[in-house]
JSON list of C-alpha atoms in Angstrom, two decimals:
[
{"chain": "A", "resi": 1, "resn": "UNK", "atom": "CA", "xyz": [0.00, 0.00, 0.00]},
{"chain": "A", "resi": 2, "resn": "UNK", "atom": "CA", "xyz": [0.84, 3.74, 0.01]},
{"chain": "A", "resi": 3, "resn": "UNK", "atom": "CA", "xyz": [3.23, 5.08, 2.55]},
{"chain": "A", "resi": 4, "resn": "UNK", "atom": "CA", "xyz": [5.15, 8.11, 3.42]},
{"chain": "A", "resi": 5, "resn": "UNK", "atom": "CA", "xyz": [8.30, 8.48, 5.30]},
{"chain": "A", "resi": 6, "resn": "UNK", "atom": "CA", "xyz": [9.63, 11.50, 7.25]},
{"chain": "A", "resi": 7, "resn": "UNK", "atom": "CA", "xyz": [12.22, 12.79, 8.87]},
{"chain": "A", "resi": 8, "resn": "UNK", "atom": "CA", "xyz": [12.39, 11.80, 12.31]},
{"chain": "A", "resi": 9, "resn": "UNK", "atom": "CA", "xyz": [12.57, 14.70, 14.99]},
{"chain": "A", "resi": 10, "resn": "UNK", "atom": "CA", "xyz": [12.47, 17.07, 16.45]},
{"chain": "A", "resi": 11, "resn": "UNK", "atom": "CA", "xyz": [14.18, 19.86, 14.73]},
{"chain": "A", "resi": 12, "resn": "UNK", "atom": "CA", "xyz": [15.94, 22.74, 16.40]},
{"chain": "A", "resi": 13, "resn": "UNK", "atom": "CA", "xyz": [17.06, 25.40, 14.40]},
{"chain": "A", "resi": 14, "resn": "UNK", "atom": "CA", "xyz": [18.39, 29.06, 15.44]},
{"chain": "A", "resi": 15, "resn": "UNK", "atom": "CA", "xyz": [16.69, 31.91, 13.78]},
{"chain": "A", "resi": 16, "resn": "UNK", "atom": "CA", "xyz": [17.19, 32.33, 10.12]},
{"chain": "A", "resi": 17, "resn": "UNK", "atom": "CA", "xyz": [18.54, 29.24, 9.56]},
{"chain": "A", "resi": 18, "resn": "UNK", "atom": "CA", "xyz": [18.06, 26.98, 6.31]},
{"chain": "A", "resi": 19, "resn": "UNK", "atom": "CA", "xyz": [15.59, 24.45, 6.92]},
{"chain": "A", "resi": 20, "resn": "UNK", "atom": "CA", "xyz": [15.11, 20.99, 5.07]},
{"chain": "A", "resi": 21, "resn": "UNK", "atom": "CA", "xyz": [13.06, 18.17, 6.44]},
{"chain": "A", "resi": 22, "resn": "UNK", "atom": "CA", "xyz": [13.13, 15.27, 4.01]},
{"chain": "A", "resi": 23, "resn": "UNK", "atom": "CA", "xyz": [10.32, 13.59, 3.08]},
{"chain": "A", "resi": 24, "resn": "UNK", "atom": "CA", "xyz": [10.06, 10.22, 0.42]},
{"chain": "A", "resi": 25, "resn": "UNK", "atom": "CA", "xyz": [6.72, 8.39, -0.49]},
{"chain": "A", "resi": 26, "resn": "UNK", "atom": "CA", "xyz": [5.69, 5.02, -1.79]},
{"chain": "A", "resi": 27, "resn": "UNK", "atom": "CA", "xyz": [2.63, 5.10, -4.10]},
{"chain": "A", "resi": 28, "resn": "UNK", "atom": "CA", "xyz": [1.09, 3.18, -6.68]},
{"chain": "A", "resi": 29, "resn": "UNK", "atom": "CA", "xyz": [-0.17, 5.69, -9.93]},
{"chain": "A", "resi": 30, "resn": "UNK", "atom": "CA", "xyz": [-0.13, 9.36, -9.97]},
{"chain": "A", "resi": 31, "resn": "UNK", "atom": "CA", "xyz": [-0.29, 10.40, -6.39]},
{"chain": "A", "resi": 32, "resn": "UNK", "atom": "CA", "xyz": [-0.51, 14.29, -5.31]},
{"chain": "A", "resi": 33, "resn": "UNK", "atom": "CA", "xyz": [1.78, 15.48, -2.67]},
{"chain": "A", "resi": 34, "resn": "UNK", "atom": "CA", "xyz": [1.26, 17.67, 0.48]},
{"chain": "A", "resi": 35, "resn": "UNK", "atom": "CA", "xyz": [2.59, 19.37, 3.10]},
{"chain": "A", "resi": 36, "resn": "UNK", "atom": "CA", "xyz": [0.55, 20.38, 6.17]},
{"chain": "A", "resi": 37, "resn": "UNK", "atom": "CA", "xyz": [1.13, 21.85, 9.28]},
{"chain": "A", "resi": 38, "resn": "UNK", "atom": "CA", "xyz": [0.05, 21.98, 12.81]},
{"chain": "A", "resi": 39, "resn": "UNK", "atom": "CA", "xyz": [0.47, 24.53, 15.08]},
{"chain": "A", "resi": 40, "resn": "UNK", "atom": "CA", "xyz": [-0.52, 23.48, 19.08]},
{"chain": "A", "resi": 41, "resn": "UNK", "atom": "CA", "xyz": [-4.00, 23.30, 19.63]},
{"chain": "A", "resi": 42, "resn": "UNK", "atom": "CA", "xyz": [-5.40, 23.97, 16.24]},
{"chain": "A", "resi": 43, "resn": "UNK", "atom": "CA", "xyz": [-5.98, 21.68, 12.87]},
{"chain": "A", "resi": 44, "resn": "UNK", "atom": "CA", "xyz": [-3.68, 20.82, 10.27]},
{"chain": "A", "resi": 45, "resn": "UNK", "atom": "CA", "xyz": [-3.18, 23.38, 7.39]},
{"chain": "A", "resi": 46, "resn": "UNK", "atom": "CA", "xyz": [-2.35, 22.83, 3.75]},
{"chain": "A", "resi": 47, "resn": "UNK", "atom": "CA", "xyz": [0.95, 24.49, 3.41]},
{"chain": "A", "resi": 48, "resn": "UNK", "atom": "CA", "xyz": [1.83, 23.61, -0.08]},
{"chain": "A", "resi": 49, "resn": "UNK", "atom": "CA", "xyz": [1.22, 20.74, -2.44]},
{"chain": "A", "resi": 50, "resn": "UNK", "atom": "CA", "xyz": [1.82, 19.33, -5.97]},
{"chain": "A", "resi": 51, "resn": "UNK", "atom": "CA", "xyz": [0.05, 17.53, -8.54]},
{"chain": "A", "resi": 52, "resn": "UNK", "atom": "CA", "xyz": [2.62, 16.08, -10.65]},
{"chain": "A", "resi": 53, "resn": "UNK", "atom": "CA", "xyz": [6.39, 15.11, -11.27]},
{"chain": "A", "resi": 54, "resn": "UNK", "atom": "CA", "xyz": [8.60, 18.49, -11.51]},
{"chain": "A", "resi": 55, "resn": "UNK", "atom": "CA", "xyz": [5.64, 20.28, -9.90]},
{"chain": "A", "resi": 56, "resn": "UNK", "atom": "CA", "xyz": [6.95, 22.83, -7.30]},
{"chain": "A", "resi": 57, "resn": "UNK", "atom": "CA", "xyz": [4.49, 23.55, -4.74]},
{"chain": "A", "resi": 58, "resn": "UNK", "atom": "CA", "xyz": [5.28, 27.44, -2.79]},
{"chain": "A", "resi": 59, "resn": "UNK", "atom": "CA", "xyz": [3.56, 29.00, 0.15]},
{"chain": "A", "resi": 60, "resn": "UNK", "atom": "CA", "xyz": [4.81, 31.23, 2.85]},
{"chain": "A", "resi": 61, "resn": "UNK", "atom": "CA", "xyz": [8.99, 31.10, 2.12]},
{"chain": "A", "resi": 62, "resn": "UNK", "atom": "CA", "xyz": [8.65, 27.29, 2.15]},
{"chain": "A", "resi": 63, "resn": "UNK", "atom": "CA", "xyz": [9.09, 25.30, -1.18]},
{"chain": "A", "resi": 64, "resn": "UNK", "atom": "CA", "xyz": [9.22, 21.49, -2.00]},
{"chain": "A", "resi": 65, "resn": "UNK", "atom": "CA", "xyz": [9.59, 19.46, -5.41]},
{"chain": "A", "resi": 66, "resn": "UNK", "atom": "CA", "xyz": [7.72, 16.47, -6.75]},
{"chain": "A", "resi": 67, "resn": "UNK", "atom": "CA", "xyz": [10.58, 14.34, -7.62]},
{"chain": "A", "resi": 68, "resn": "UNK", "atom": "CA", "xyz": [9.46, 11.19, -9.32]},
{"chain": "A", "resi": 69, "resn": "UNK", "atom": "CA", "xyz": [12.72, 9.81, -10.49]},
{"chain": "A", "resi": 70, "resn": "UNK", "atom": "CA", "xyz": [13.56, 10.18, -5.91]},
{"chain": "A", "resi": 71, "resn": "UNK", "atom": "CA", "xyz": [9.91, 9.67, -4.82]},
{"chain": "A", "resi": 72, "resn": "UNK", "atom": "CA", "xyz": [10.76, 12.31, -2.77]},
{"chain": "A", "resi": 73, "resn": "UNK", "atom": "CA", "xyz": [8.88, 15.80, -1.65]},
{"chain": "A", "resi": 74, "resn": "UNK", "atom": "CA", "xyz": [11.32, 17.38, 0.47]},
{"chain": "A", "resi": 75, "resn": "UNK", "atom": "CA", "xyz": [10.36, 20.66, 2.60]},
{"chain": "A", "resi": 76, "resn": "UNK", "atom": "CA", "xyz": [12.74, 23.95, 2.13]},
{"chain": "A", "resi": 77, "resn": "UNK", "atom": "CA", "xyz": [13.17, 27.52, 3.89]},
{"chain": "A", "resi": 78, "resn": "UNK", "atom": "CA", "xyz": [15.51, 29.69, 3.25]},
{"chain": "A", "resi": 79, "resn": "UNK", "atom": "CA", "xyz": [15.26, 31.90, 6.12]},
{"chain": "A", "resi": 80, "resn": "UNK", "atom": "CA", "xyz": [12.78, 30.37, 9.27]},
{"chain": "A", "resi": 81, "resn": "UNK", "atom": "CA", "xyz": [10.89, 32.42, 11.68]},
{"chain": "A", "resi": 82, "resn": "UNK", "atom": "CA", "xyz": [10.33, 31.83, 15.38]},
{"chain": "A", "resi": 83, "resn": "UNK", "atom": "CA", "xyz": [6.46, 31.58, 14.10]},
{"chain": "A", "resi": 84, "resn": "UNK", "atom": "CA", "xyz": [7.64, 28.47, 12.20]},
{"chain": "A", "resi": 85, "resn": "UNK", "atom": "CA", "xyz": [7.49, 26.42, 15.04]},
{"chain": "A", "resi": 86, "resn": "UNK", "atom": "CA", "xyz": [4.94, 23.54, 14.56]},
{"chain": "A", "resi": 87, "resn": "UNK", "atom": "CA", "xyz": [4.79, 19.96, 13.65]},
{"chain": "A", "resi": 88, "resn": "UNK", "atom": "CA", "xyz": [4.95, 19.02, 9.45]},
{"chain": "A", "resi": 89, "resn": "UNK", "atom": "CA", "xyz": [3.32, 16.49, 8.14]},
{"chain": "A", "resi": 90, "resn": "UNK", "atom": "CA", "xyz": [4.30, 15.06, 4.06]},
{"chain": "A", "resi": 91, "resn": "UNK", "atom": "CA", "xyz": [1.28, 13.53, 2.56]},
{"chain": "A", "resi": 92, "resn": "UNK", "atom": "CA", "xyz": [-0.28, 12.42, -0.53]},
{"chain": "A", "resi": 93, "resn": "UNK", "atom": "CA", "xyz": [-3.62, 11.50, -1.74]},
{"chain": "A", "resi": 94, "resn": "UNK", "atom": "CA", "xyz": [-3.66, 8.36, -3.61]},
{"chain": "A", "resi": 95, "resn": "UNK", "atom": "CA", "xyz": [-5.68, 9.10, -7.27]},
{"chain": "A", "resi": 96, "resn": "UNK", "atom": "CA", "xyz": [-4.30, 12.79, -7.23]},
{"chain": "A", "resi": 97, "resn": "UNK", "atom": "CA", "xyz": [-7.20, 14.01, -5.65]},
{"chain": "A", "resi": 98, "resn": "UNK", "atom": "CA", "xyz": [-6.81, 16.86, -2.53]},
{"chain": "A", "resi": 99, "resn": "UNK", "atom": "CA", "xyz": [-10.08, 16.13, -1.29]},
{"chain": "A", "resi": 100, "resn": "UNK", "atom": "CA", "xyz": [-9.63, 12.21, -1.13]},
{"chain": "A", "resi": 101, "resn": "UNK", "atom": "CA", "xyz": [-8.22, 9.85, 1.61]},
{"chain": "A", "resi": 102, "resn": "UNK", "atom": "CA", "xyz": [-4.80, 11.33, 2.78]},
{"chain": "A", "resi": 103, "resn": "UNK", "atom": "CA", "xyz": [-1.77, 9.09, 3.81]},
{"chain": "A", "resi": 104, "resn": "UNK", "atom": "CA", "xyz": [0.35, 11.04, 6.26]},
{"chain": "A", "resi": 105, "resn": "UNK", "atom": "CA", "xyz": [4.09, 10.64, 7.56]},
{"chain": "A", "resi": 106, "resn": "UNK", "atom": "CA", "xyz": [4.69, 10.82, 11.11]},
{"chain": "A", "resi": 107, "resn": "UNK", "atom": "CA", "xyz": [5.26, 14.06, 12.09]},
{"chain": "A", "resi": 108, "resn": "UNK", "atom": "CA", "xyz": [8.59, 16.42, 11.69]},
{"chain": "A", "resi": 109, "resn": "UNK", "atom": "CA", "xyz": [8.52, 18.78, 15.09]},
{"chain": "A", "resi": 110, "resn": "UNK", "atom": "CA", "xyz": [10.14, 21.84, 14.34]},
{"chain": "A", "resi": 111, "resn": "UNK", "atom": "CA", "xyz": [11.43, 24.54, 16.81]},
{"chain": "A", "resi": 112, "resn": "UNK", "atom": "CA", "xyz": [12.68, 27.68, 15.95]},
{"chain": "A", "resi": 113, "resn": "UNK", "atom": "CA", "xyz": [15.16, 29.49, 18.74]},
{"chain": "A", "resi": 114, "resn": "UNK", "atom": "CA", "xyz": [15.65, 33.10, 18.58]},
{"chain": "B", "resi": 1, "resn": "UNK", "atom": "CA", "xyz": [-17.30, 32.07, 6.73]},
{"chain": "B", "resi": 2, "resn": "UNK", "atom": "CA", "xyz": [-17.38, 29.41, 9.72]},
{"chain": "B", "resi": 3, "resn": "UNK", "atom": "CA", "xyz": [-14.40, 27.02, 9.57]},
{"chain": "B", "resi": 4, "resn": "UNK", "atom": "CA", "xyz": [-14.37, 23.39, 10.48]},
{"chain": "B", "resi": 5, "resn": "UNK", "atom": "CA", "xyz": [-16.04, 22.51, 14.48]},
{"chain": "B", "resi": 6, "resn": "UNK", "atom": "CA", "xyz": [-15.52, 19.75, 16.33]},
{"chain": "B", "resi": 7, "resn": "UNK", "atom": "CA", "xyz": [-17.25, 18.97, 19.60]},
{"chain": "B", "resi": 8, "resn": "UNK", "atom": "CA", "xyz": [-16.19, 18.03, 22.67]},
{"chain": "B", "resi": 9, "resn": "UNK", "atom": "CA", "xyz": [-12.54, 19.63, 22.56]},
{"chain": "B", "resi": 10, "resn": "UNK", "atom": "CA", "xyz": [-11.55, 16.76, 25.30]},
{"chain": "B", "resi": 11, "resn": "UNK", "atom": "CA", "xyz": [-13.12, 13.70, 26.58]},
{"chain": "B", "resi": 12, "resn": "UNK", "atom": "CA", "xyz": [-12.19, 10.80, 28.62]},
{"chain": "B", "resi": 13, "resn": "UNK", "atom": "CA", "xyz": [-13.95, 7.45, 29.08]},
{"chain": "B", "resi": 14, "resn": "UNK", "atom": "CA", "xyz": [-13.29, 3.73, 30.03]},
{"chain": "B", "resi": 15, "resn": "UNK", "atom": "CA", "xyz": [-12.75, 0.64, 28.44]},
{"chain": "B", "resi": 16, "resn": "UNK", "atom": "CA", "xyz": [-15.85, -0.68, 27.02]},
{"chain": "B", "resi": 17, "resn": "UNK", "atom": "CA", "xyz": [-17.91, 2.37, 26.52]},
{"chain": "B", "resi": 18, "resn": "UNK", "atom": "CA", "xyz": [-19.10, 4.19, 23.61]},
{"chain": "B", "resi": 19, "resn": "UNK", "atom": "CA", "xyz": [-18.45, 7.22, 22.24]},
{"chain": "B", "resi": 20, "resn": "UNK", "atom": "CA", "xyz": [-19.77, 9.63, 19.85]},
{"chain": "B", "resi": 21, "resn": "UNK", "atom": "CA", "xyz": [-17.72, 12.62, 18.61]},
{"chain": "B", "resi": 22, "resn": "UNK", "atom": "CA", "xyz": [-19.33, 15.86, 16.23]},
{"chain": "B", "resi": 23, "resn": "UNK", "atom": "CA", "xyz": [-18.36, 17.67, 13.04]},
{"chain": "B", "resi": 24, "resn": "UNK", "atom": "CA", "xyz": [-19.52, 20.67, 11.49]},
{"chain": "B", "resi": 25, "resn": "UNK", "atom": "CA", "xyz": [-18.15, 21.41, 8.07]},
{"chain": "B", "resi": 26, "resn": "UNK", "atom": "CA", "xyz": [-17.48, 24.07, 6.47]},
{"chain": "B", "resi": 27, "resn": "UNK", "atom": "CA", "xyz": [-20.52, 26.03, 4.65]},
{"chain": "B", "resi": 28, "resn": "UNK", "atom": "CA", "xyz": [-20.86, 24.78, 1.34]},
{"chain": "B", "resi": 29, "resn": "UNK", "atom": "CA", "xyz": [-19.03, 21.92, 1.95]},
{"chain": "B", "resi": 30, "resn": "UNK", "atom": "CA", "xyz": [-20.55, 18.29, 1.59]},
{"chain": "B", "resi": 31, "resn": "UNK", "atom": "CA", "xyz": [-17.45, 15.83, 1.94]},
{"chain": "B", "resi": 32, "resn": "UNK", "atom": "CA", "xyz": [-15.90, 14.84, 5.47]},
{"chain": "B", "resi": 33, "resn": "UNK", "atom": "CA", "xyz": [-13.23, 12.97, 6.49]},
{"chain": "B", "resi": 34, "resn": "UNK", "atom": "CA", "xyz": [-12.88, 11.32, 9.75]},
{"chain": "B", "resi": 35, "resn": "UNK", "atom": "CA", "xyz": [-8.51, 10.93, 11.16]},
{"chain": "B", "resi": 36, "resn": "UNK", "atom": "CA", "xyz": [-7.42, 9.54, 13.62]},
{"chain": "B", "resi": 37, "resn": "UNK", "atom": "CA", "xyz": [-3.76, 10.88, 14.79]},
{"chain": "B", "resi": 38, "resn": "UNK", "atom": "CA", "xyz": [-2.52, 8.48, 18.25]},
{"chain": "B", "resi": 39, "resn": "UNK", "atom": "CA", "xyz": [0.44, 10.49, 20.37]},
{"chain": "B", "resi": 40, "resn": "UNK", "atom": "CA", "xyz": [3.52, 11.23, 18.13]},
{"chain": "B", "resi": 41, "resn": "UNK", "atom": "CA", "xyz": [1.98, 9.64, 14.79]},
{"chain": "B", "resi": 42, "resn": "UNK", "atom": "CA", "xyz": [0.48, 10.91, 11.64]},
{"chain": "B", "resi": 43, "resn": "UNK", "atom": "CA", "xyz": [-3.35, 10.75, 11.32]},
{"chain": "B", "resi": 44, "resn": "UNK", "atom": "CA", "xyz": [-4.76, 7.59, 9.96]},
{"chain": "B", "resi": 45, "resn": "UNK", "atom": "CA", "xyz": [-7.48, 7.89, 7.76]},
{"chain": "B", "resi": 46, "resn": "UNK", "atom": "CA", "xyz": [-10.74, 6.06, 9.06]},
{"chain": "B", "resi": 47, "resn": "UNK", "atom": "CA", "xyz": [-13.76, 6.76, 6.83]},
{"chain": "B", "resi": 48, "resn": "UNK", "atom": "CA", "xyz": [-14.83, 9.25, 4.24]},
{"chain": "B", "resi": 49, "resn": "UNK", "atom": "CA", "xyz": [-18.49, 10.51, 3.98]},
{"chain": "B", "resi": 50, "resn": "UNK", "atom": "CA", "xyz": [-19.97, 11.94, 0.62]},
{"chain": "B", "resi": 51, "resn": "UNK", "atom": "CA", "xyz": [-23.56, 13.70, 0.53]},
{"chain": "B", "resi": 52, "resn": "UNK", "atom": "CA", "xyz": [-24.43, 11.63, 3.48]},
{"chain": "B", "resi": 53, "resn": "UNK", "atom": "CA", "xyz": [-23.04, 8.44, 1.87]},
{"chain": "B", "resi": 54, "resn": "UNK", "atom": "CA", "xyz": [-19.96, 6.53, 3.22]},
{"chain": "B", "resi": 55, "resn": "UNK", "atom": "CA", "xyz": [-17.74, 7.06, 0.38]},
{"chain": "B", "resi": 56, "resn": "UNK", "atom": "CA", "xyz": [-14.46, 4.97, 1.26]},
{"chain": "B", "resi": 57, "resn": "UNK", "atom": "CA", "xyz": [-12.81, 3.42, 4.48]},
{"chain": "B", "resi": 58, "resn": "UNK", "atom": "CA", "xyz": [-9.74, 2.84, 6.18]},
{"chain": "B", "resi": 59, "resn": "UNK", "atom": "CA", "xyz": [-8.31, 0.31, 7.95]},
{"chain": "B", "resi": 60, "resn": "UNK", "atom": "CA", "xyz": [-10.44, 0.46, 10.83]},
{"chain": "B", "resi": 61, "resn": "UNK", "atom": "CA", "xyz": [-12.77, -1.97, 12.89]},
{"chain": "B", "resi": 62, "resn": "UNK", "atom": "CA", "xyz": [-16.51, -1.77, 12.20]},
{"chain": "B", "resi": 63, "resn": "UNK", "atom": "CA", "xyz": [-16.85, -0.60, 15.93]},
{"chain": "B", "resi": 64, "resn": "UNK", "atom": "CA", "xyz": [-15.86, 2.76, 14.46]},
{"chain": "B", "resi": 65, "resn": "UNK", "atom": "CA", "xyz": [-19.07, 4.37, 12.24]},
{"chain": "B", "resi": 66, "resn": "UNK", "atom": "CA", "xyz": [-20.13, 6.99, 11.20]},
{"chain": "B", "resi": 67, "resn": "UNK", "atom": "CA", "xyz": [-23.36, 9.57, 10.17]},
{"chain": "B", "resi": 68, "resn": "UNK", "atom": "CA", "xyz": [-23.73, 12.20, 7.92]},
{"chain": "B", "resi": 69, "resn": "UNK", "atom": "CA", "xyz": [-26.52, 14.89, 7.86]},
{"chain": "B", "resi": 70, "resn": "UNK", "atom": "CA", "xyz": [-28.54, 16.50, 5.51]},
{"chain": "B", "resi": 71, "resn": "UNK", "atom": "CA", "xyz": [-26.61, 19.57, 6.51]},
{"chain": "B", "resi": 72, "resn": "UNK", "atom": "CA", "xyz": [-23.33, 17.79, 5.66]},
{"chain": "B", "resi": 73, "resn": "UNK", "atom": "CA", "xyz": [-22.12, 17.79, 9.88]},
{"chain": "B", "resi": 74, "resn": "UNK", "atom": "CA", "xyz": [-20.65, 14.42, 10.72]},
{"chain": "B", "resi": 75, "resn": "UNK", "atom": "CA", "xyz": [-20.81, 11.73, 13.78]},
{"chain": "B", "resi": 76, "resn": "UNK", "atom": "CA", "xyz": [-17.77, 9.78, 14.64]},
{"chain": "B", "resi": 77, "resn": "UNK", "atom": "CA", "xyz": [-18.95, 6.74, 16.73]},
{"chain": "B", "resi": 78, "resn": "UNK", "atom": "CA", "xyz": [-16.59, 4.32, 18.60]},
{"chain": "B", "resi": 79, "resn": "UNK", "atom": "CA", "xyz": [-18.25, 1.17, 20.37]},
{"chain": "B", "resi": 80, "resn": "UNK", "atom": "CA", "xyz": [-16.72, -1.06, 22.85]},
{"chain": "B", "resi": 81, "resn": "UNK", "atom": "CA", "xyz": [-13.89, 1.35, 23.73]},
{"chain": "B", "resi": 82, "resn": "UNK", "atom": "CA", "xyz": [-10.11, -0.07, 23.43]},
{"chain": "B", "resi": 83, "resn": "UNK", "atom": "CA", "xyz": [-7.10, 1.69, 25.51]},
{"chain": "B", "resi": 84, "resn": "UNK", "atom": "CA", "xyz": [-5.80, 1.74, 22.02]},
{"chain": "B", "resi": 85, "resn": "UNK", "atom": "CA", "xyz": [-8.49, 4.05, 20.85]},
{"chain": "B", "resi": 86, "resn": "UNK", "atom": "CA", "xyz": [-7.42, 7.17, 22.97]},
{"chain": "B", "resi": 87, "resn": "UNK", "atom": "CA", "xyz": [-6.39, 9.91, 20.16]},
{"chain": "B", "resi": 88, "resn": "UNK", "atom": "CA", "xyz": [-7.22, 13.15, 18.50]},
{"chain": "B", "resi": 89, "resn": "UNK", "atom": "CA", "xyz": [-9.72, 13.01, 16.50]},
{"chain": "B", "resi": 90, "resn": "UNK", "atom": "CA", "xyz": [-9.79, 15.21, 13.48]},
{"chain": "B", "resi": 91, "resn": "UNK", "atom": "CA", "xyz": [-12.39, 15.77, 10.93]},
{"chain": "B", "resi": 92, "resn": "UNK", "atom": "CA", "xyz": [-11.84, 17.69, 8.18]},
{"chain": "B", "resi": 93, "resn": "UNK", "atom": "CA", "xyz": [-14.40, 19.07, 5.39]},
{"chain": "B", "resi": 94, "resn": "UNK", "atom": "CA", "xyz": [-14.06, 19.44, 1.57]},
{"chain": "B", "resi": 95, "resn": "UNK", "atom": "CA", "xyz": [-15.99, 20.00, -1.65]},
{"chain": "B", "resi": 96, "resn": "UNK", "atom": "CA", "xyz": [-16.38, 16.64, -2.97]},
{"chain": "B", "resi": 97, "resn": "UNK", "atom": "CA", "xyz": [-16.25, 14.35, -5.81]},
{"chain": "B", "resi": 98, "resn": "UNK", "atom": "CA", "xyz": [-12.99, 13.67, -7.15]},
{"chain": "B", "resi": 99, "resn": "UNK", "atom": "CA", "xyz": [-11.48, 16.68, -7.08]},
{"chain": "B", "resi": 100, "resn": "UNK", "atom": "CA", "xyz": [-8.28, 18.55, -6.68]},
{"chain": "B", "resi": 101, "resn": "UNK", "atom": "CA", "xyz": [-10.21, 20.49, -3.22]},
{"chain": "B", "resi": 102, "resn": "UNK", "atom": "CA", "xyz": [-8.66, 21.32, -0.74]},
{"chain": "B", "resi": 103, "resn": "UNK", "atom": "CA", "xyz": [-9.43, 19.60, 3.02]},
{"chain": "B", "resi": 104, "resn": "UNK", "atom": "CA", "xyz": [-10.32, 21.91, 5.50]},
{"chain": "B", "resi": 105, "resn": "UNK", "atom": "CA", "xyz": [-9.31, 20.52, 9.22]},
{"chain": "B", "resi": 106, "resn": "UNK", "atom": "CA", "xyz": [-10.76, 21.19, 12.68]},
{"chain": "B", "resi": 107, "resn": "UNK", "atom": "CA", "xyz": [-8.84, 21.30, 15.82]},
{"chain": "B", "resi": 108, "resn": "UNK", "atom": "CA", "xyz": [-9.96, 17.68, 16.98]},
{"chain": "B", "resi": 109, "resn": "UNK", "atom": "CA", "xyz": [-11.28, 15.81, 19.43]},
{"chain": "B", "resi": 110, "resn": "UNK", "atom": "CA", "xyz": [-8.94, 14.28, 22.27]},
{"chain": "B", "resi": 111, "resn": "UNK", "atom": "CA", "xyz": [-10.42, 11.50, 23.78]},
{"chain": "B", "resi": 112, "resn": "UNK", "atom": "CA", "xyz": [-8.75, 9.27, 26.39]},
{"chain": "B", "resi": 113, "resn": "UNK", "atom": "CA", "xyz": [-9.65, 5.82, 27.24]},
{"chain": "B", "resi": 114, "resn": "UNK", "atom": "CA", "xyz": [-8.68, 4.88, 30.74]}
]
């Protein structure tokens, strides 16, 4: 079946740092791939996604690449925030569709020091 | 525009008992996913409800069912309580039919089974 693997945490990063958290998928077909976040005590949020291979998906400094050829949809920043500080989650729907069953990774818990 | 509800915010109960958790979706949505996301994990998809038909399931024990209403709000129901079971609860709303829309999250349910 479909499966996605994350980075194991947690992060800690100093202000303005470069963030990656790596993120790699097994899927059957042509899955879409998402990133959503948590912040403590509310819902996840769609950060970013992408439909297809080469795809970049872009939202809020953070960036991440559908990589077919890797099956991999790793999570960049150039520059993080103290406000970054949440838990990511890499998903991906399995028939492409956003509003369809979601497979999530585990959980990337990032903290941001000033 | 109200966003995704989900009532109670906490709830405990013991092994054996049942348990029914609420949903409202967002207006004008008729889609809602039911997650389930144990301490330190990803959420696991449990069962998807479309215009008030179950429209796909996880891998989840037929203790766990659902409702939807003509308004599109959701029931998660959990029979026969397991220790296992204690975890947020998350429903999320979306426009359905396959589609490429987006899933709108609430803040979840945290029940504990004692």
């Amino acid at each position: 079946g479909n499966s996605v693997t994350q980075m194991e945490g947690p992060v800690t990063l100093s202000e303005e740092a470069f963030l990656t958290i790596n993120c790699t998928y097994t899927a059957t077909g042509y899955p879409s791939l998402f990133w959503y976040v948590q912040y403590p005590g509310e819902g996840l949020q769609l950060l970013l996604k992408a439909t297809k291979a080469d795809d970049k998906g872009s939202n809020k400094g953070f960036e991440a690449t559908y990589r077919k050829e890797t099956t991999s949809f790793h999570l960049e920043k150039g520059s993080v925030q103290v406000s970054d500080s949440a838990v990511y989650f890499c998903a991906l729907s399995d028939r492409g569709f956003g509003n369809e069953k979601l497979t999530f990774g585990t959980g990337t818990r990032l903290t941001i020091i000033p | 525009e109200t966003g995704v509800t989900q009532s109670p915010t906490h709830l405990i109960k013991t092994r054996g008992q049942q348990v029914t958790l609420r949903c409202s979706s967002q207006s004008g949505h008729n889609t809602v996913s039911w997650y389930q996301q144990a301490l330190g994990q990803g959420p696991q998809f449990i069962f998807q409800y479309y215009r008030e038909e179950e429209n796909g399931r996880g891998n989840f024990p037929p203790r766990f069912s659902g409702l939807q209403f003509p308004n599109y709000s959701s029931e998660l129901n959990v029979n026969a309580l397991e220790l296992d079971d204690s975890a947020l609860y998350l429903c999320a709303s979306s426009l359905g039919g396959g589609s490429d829309n987006e899933q709108f999250f609430g803040p979840g349910t945290r029940l504990t089974v004692l």
